[in-house]
XYZ file of N, CA and C in Angstrom:
549
model
N 10.211 -12.255 -7.859
C 9.771 -11.394 -8.922
C 9.149 -10.108 -8.381
N 8.376 -10.220 -7.314
C 7.734 -9.047 -6.742
C 8.716 -8.167 -5.990
N 9.792 -8.738 -5.520
C 10.698 -8.017 -4.644
C 11.454 -6.909 -5.368
N 11.896 -7.144 -6.583
C 12.668 -6.138 -7.303
C 11.865 -4.867 -7.557
N 10.627 -4.948 -8.084
C 9.857 -3.704 -8.232
C 9.561 -3.046 -6.885
N 9.381 -3.847 -5.868
C 9.125 -3.334 -4.529
C 10.308 -2.507 -4.033
N 11.516 -3.030 -4.179
C 12.709 -2.311 -3.742
C 12.965 -1.086 -4.610
N 12.690 -1.191 -5.896
C 12.855 -0.051 -6.790
C 11.910 1.067 -6.407
N 10.662 0.718 -6.093
C 9.688 1.718 -5.689
C 10.091 2.360 -4.365
N 10.587 1.556 -3.419
C 11.033 2.099 -2.136
C 12.181 3.082 -2.359
N 13.116 2.723 -3.224
C 14.237 3.613 -3.515
C 13.743 4.920 -4.124
N 12.791 4.846 -5.052
C 12.241 6.047 -5.670
C 11.575 6.938 -4.620
N 10.809 6.334 -3.709
C 10.146 7.106 -2.654
C 11.190 7.776 -1.776
N 12.214 7.029 -1.403
C 13.265 7.587 -0.556
C 13.957 8.754 -1.235
N 14.305 8.607 -2.512
C 15.004 9.660 -3.241
C 14.119 10.898 -3.429
N 12.826 10.691 -3.618
C 11.946 11.840 -3.830
C 11.677 12.590 -2.533
N 11.732 11.908 -1.396
C 11.508 12.570 -0.118
C 12.720 13.365 0.339
N 13.872 12.931 -0.066
C 15.106 13.592 0.341
C 15.464 14.656 -0.680
N 15.456 15.876 -0.275
C 15.783 16.976 -1.183
C 17.285 17.033 -1.437
N 17.629 17.649 -2.527
C 19.034 17.766 -2.906
C 19.837 18.446 -1.802
N 20.896 17.814 -1.359
C 21.776 18.383 -0.353
C 21.282 18.228 1.069
N 20.129 17.625 1.267
C 19.571 17.473 2.611
C 20.178 16.226 3.264
N 20.532 16.347 4.527
C 21.133 15.211 5.215
C 20.061 14.179 5.557
N 20.494 12.950 5.764
C 19.564 11.866 6.070
C 18.870 12.059 7.416
N 19.495 12.797 8.327
C 18.903 13.006 9.637
C 17.630 13.837 9.558
N 17.488 14.631 8.504
C 16.319 15.500 8.380
C 15.133 14.793 7.728
N 15.328 13.594 7.227
C 14.242 12.829 6.632
C 13.580 12.025 7.744
N 12.296 12.218 7.930
C 11.557 11.520 8.974
C 11.417 10.043 8.622
N 11.615 9.189 9.592
C 11.452 7.755 9.353
C 10.028 7.433 8.952
N 9.088 8.140 9.537
C 7.691 7.913 9.188
C 7.399 8.205 7.739
N 8.100 9.203 7.161
C 7.917 9.538 5.753
C 8.384 8.411 4.839
N 9.310 7.625 5.299
C 9.810 6.498 4.514
C 9.024 5.233 4.841
N 8.730 5.011 6.115
C 8.090 3.769 6.534
C 6.611 3.694 6.156
N 5.904 4.828 6.140
C 4.473 4.798 5.819
C 4.216 4.290 4.393
N 4.915 4.814 3.368
C 4.706 4.245 2.026
C 5.170 2.792 1.939
N 6.226 2.450 2.640
C 6.716 1.082 2.643
C 5.660 0.147 3.214
N 5.042 0.551 4.323
C 3.969 -0.237 4.928
C 2.803 -0.370 3.962
N 2.441 0.725 3.295
C 1.349 0.679 2.323
C 1.644 -0.252 1.166
N 2.865 -0.222 0.667
C 3.248 -1.090 -0.442
C 3.165 -2.550 -0.035
N 3.680 -2.880 1.133
C 3.652 -4.269 1.612
C 2.216 -4.743 1.763
N 1.366 -3.917 2.369
C -0.027 -4.317 2.574
C -0.782 -4.406 1.244
N -0.489 -3.531 0.289
C -1.115 -3.638 -1.032
C -0.669 -4.900 -1.758
N 0.611 -5.261 -1.615
C 1.084 -6.519 -2.203
C 0.392 -7.713 -1.559
N 0.174 -7.625 -0.263
C -0.524 -8.698 0.444
C -1.968 -8.797 -0.036
N -2.635 -7.654 -0.193
C -4.007 -7.658 -0.709
C -4.055 -8.210 -2.131
N -3.077 -7.857 -2.954
C -3.036 -8.326 -4.345
C -2.779 -9.827 -4.406
N -2.059 -10.354 -3.428
C -1.783 -11.789 -3.448
C -3.010 -12.594 -3.068
N -3.956 -11.985 -2.368
C -5.179 -12.681 -1.983
C -6.158 -12.730 -3.151
N -6.214 -11.661 -3.946
C -7.135 -11.601 -5.071
C -6.703 -12.569 -6.163
N -7.631 -13.401 -6.606
C -7.337 -14.346 -7.686
C -8.263 -14.090 -8.872
N -8.519 -12.832 -9.183
C -9.434 -12.440 -10.252
C -8.955 -12.963 -11.608
N -7.655 -12.918 -11.843
C -7.117 -13.325 -13.138
C -6.550 -14.739 -13.116
N -6.750 -15.437 -12.034
C -6.307 -16.818 -11.954
C -4.847 -16.995 -11.606
N -4.120 -15.917 -11.402
C -2.726 -16.039 -11.024
C -2.590 -15.781 -9.528
N -1.675 -16.461 -8.917
C -1.461 -16.295 -7.489
C -0.071 -15.720 -7.256
N -0.021 -14.554 -6.670
C 1.238 -13.923 -6.304
C 1.336 -13.995 -4.790
N 2.062 -14.957 -4.303
C 2.138 -15.182 -2.865
C 3.283 -14.369 -2.275
N 2.966 -13.177 -1.770
C 3.998 -12.295 -1.211
C 4.583 -12.893 0.067
N 3.800 -13.662 0.803
C 4.321 -14.320 2.007
C 5.416 -15.301 1.607
N 5.188 -16.034 0.519
C 6.184 -16.989 0.045
C 7.448 -16.293 -0.436
N 7.299 -15.112 -1.037
C 8.469 -14.347 -1.501
C 9.351 -13.981 -0.315
N 8.748 -13.423 0.737
C 9.530 -13.047 1.912
C 10.041 -14.277 2.658
N 9.266 -15.353 2.689
C 9.688 -16.555 3.397
C 10.833 -17.264 2.685
N 10.955 -17.062 1.370
C 12.016 -17.739 0.627
C 13.352 -17.022 0.723
N 13.386 -15.869 1.368
C 14.646 -15.145 1.527
C 15.567 -15.907 2.476
N 16.863 -15.715 2.281
C 17.860 -16.448 3.049
C 18.085 -15.885 4.450
N 17.400 -14.826 4.797
C 17.647 -14.162 6.080
C 16.344 -14.007 6.868
N 15.774 -15.107 7.357
C 14.477 -15.009 8.037
C 14.511 -14.133 9.284
N 15.613 -14.127 10.012
C 15.694 -13.294 11.215
C 15.666 -11.814 10.864
N 16.359 -11.434 9.807
C 16.377 -10.037 9.380
C 14.998 -9.599 8.900
N 14.328 -10.445 8.132
C 12.983 -10.129 7.644
C 12.034 -9.976 8.825
N 12.122 -10.909 9.775
C 11.258 -10.843 10.956
C 11.522 -9.572 11.756
N 12.781 -9.227 11.956
C 13.111 -8.006 12.710
C 12.625 -6.757 11.989
N 12.713 -6.740 10.667
C 12.239 -5.594 9.902
C 10.742 -5.375 10.050
N 9.975 -6.449 9.953
C 8.530 -6.327 10.113
C 8.158 -6.030 11.566
N 8.918 -6.572 12.495
C 8.669 -6.271 13.902
C 8.928 -4.788 14.174
N 9.931 -4.236 13.533
C 10.216 -2.806 13.671
C 9.050 -1.972 13.152
N 8.492 -2.393 12.000
C 7.336 -1.675 11.466
C 6.152 -1.733 12.424
N 5.968 -2.872 13.087
C 4.866 -3.002 14.048
C 5.078 -2.134 15.278
N 6.322 -2.038 15.735
C 6.612 -1.324 16.981
C 6.860 0.168 16.773
N 6.878 0.627 15.530
C 7.128 2.044 15.261
C 5.987 2.888 15.839
N 6.298 4.096 16.291
C 5.308 4.988 16.896
C 4.479 5.665 15.805
N 3.514 4.923 15.261
C 2.672 5.448 14.194
C 1.711 6.513 14.713
N 1.353 6.458 15.995
C 0.407 7.434 16.554
C 0.985 8.844 16.489
N 2.261 8.981 16.639
C 2.891 10.288 16.573
C 3.054 10.802 15.158
N 2.866 9.946 14.171
C 3.078 10.335 12.777
C 1.772 10.462 11.996
N 0.822 9.563 12.256
C -0.432 9.541 11.502
C -1.580 10.084 12.341
N -2.563 10.641 11.675
C -3.751 11.156 12.357
C -4.877 10.138 12.238
N -5.737 10.100 13.250
C -6.885 9.201 13.207
C -6.516 7.791 13.601
N -7.495 6.914 13.472
C -7.297 5.523 13.873
C -7.214 4.569 12.695
N -7.086 5.092 11.490
C -7.032 4.242 10.299
C -5.808 3.342 10.318
N -4.744 3.804 10.928
C -3.510 3.018 10.937
C -3.641 1.765 11.804
N -4.585 1.743 12.741
C -4.741 0.576 13.611
C -5.151 -0.661 12.819
N -6.043 -0.494 11.841
C -6.439 -1.646 11.020
C -5.268 -2.104 10.152
N -4.470 -1.143 9.666
C -3.301 -1.499 8.854
C -2.267 -2.252 9.688
N -2.084 -1.833 10.930
C -1.153 -2.543 11.811
C -1.672 -3.941 12.117
N -2.980 -4.085 12.228
C -3.564 -5.417 12.415
C -3.285 -6.306 11.223
N -3.409 -5.741 10.005
C -3.085 -6.490 8.793
C -1.612 -6.898 8.781
N -0.755 -5.969 9.181
C 0.679 -6.266 9.209
C 0.986 -7.340 10.246
N 0.294 -7.297 11.372
C 0.500 -8.314 12.407
C 0.065 -9.691 11.900
N -1.062 -9.755 11.175
C -1.504 -11.016 10.572
C -0.494 -11.499 9.540
N 0.044 -10.565 8.751
C 1.051 -10.907 7.758
C 2.294 -11.489 8.430
N 2.719 -10.866 9.533
C 3.903 -11.353 10.241
C 3.655 -12.743 10.822
N 2.464 -12.993 11.339
C 2.180 -14.331 11.876
C 2.156 -15.369 10.758
N 1.623 -15.005 9.571
C 1.679 -15.910 8.417
C 3.123 -16.192 8.020
N 3.936 -15.150 8.032
C 5.335 -15.276 7.661
C 6.086 -16.178 8.637
N 5.843 -15.999 9.921
C 6.502 -16.825 10.935
C 6.097 -18.285 10.779
N 4.808 -18.529 10.541
C 4.366 -19.918 10.365
C 4.968 -20.535 9.107
N 5.130 -19.735 8.047
C 5.754 -20.247 6.825
C 7.226 -20.553 7.057
N 7.944 -19.670 7.793
C 9.344 -19.942 8.153
C 9.454 -21.249 8.919
N 8.568 -21.434 9.900
C 8.619 -22.640 10.734
C 8.315 -23.889 9.922
N 7.358 -23.804 9.003
C 7.042 -24.978 8.182
C 8.203 -25.313 7.245
N 8.874 -24.284 6.718
C 10.042 -24.539 5.877
C 11.171 -25.165 6.677
N 11.340 -24.711 7.907
C 12.385 -25.268 8.756
C 12.084 -26.734 9.093
N 10.828 -27.045 9.385
C 10.440 -28.432 9.645
C 10.642 -29.298 8.405
N 10.343 -28.739 7.256
C 10.533 -29.472 6.001
C 12.012 -29.776 5.765
N 12.876 -28.814 6.048
C 14.321 -29.042 5.909
C 14.801 -30.127 6.863
N 14.319 -30.070 8.095
C 14.734 -31.069 9.081
C 14.227 -32.451 8.684
N 13.049 -32.512 8.093
C 12.480 -33.790 7.677
C 13.289 -34.415 6.547
N 13.850 -33.580 5.696
C 14.643 -34.076 4.580
C 16.131 -34.114 4.899
N 16.468 -34.151 6.157
C 17.857 -34.316 6.560
C 18.645 -33.031 6.621
N 17.994 -31.918 6.709
C 18.681 -30.638 6.874
C 19.348 -30.130 5.617
N 18.888 -30.589 4.437
C 19.474 -30.085 3.199
C 19.164 -28.607 3.043
N 20.157 -27.857 2.665
C 20.000 -26.423 2.452
C 20.461 -26.110 1.040
N 19.697 -25.293 0.332
C 20.010 -24.957 -1.056
C 21.213 -24.033 -1.180
N 21.443 -23.208 -0.178
C 22.468 -22.183 -0.259
C 23.784 -22.706 0.305
N 24.878 -22.430 -0.391
C 26.201 -22.798 0.089
C 26.652 -21.729 1.076
N 26.820 -22.125 2.343
C 27.158 -21.164 3.385
C 28.563 -20.608 3.264
N 29.414 -21.246 2.471
C 30.783 -20.778 2.338
C 30.951 -19.761 1.209
N 29.905 -19.481 0.464
C 29.990 -18.535 -0.633
C 29.807 -17.110 -0.113
N 30.580 -16.193 -0.647
C 30.470 -14.786 -0.271
C 29.083 -14.277 -0.639
N 28.405 -13.685 0.314
C 27.038 -13.211 0.066
C 27.017 -11.838 -0.591
N 28.173 -11.252 -0.862
C 28.238 -9.977 -1.569
C 28.392 -10.223 -3.063
N 29.397 -10.990 -3.457
C 29.662 -11.206 -4.879
C 29.159 -12.563 -5.392
N 28.870 -13.501 -4.507
C 28.420 -14.852 -4.853
C 29.379 -15.552 -5.817
N 30.651 -15.198 -5.752
C 31.633 -15.780 -6.648
C 32.691 -16.564 -5.888
N 33.223 -15.956 -4.854
C 34.334 -16.557 -4.123
C 33.879 -17.106 -2.778
N 34.773 -17.871 -2.187
C 34.508 -18.433 -0.867
C 34.640 -17.333 0.196
N 33.754 -17.355 1.186
C 33.816 -16.385 2.292
C 34.981 -16.787 3.185
N 36.141 -16.165 2.943
C 37.365 -16.579 3.621
C 37.920 -15.505 4.550
N 37.139 -14.479 4.834
C 37.589 -13.421 5.741
C 36.429 -13.026 6.646
N 36.795 -12.539 7.821
C 35.781 -12.236 8.834
C 36.101 -10.918 9.520
N 35.074 -10.111 9.745
C 35.245 -8.869 10.497
C 35.375 -9.183 11.977
N 36.206 -8.430 12.656
C 36.264 -8.511 14.115
C 35.840 -7.150 14.634
N 35.016 -7.061 15.582
C 34.536 -8.035 16.550
C 33.199 -8.687 16.199
N 32.523 -8.298 15.101
C 31.154 -8.783 14.870
C 31.084 -10.170 14.231
N 32.148 -10.663 13.640
C 32.250 -12.005 13.059
C 31.447 -12.223 11.783
N 31.026 -11.182 11.108
C 30.378 -11.373 9.818
C 31.430 -11.753 8.785
N 31.017 -12.592 7.818
C 31.967 -13.150 6.870
C 31.662 -12.747 5.441
N 32.717 -12.669 4.647
C 32.630 -12.388 3.226
C 33.965 -12.806 2.612
N 34.092 -12.673 1.301
C 35.392 -12.974 0.701
C 36.348 -11.812 0.991
N 37.617 -12.118 0.993
C 38.624 -11.121 1.345
C 38.606 -9.934 0.372
N 38.336 -10.194 -0.908
C 38.293 -9.123 -1.901
C 37.173 -8.126 -1.627
N 35.994 -8.622 -1.322
C 34.863 -7.720 -1.038
C 35.111 -6.915 0.234
N 35.676 -7.573 1.241
C 35.933 -6.875 2.503
C 36.980 -5.778 2.314
N 38.073 -6.085 1.617
C 39.119 -5.065 1.447
C 38.635 -3.899 0.584
N 37.827 -4.176 -0.451
C 37.260 -3.088 -1.251
C 36.344 -2.209 -0.409
N 35.562 -2.838 0.445
C 34.653 -2.078 1.302
C 35.426 -1.213 2.296
N 36.521 -1.747 2.833
C 37.291 -1.009 3.836
C 38.038 0.191 3.250
N 38.156 0.255 1.939
C 38.766 1.431 1.329
C 37.899 2.670 1.542
N 36.593 2.490 1.568
C 35.655 3.605 1.700
C 35.104 3.773 3.111
N 34.986 2.702 3.835
C 34.294 2.756 5.123
C 34.897 1.718 6.067
N 35.016 2.067 7.322
C 35.570 1.139 8.309
C 34.482 0.563 9.202
N 33.323 0.304 8.607
C 32.204 -0.292 9.337
C 31.757 -1.547 8.601
N 31.258 -2.497 9.367
C 30.736 -3.740 8.792
C 29.530 -3.412 7.917
N 29.479 -3.985 6.703
C 28.350 -3.692 5.834
C 27.112 -4.491 6.179
N 27.180 -5.361 7.182
C 26.011 -6.100 7.632
C 25.367 -5.457 8.862
N 26.178 -5.117 9.872
C 25.612 -4.622 11.137
C 26.058 -3.213 11.491
N 26.921 -2.622 10.684
C 27.397 -1.248 10.874
C 28.309 -1.088 12.101
N 28.852 -2.165 12.622
C 29.796 -2.086 13.738
C 31.159 -1.628 13.214
N 31.921 -0.959 14.046
C 33.249 -0.509 13.666
C 34.172 -1.718 13.550
N 34.852 -1.828 12.426
C 35.741 -2.962 12.169
C 37.089 -2.687 12.809
N 37.514 -3.584 13.676
C 38.816 -3.453 14.324
C 39.881 -4.260 13.612
N 39.443 -5.361 12.983
C 40.405 -6.269 12.367
C 39.691 -7.139 11.341
N 40.423 -7.579 10.314
C 39.919 -8.546 9.348
C 40.735 -9.817 9.527
N 40.053 -10.912 9.775
C 40.712 -12.195 10.052
C 40.501 -13.122 8.864
N 41.603 -13.677 8.330
C 41.515 -14.668 7.255
C 41.059 -15.989 7.854
N 40.083 -16.627 7.214
C 39.525 -17.895 7.696
C 40.012 -19.019 6.798
N 40.333 -20.152 7.395
C 40.704 -21.330 6.632
C 41.995 -21.194 5.871
N 42.901 -20.366 6.349
C 44.188 -20.188 5.695
C 45.031 -21.431 5.967
N 45.191 -22.223 4.917
C 45.938 -23.469 5.063
C 47.411 -23.230 4.756
N 48.251 -23.787 5.588
C 49.694 -23.646 5.344
C 50.139 -24.659 4.310
N 50.851 -24.191 3.313
C 51.285 -25.068 2.222
C 52.666 -25.592 2.463
């Protein structure tokens, strides 16, 4: 529930920072990452406050995502970004400390969820064979050389506009059909 307004706000910030006709290379990463960091930390602060009796666990929201490695890498990138070159003063050091605590909470939640899955026999809620783009068809095609998978329809539609993988941005050399059974 918290994620959709969060992404909408990030999109609004990105669009407002980028002037009409300006290329993406001219937009500073710090101009995008600083508000993003502030939003995440404010959501974390709001999840701690229980003034109204409701608990909004932002750690649980991020931990429930299907891509724990991507989430971890994203937060690690925020931690390793050169904030000293972008921000003045030492105020950002306390914010980075908060983000580091948030990341450690997130990692521990990922690990506890993984242990819970293993304890219950490795049951996973998500069907790994479903296309993660349309969630309708079976992921029956694969990009080469990166091996990311999706349904053949989504991949061919994507290749009409761009010849790069929509997951890792690698140049697509070939699309391989998976599980093609001979009749």
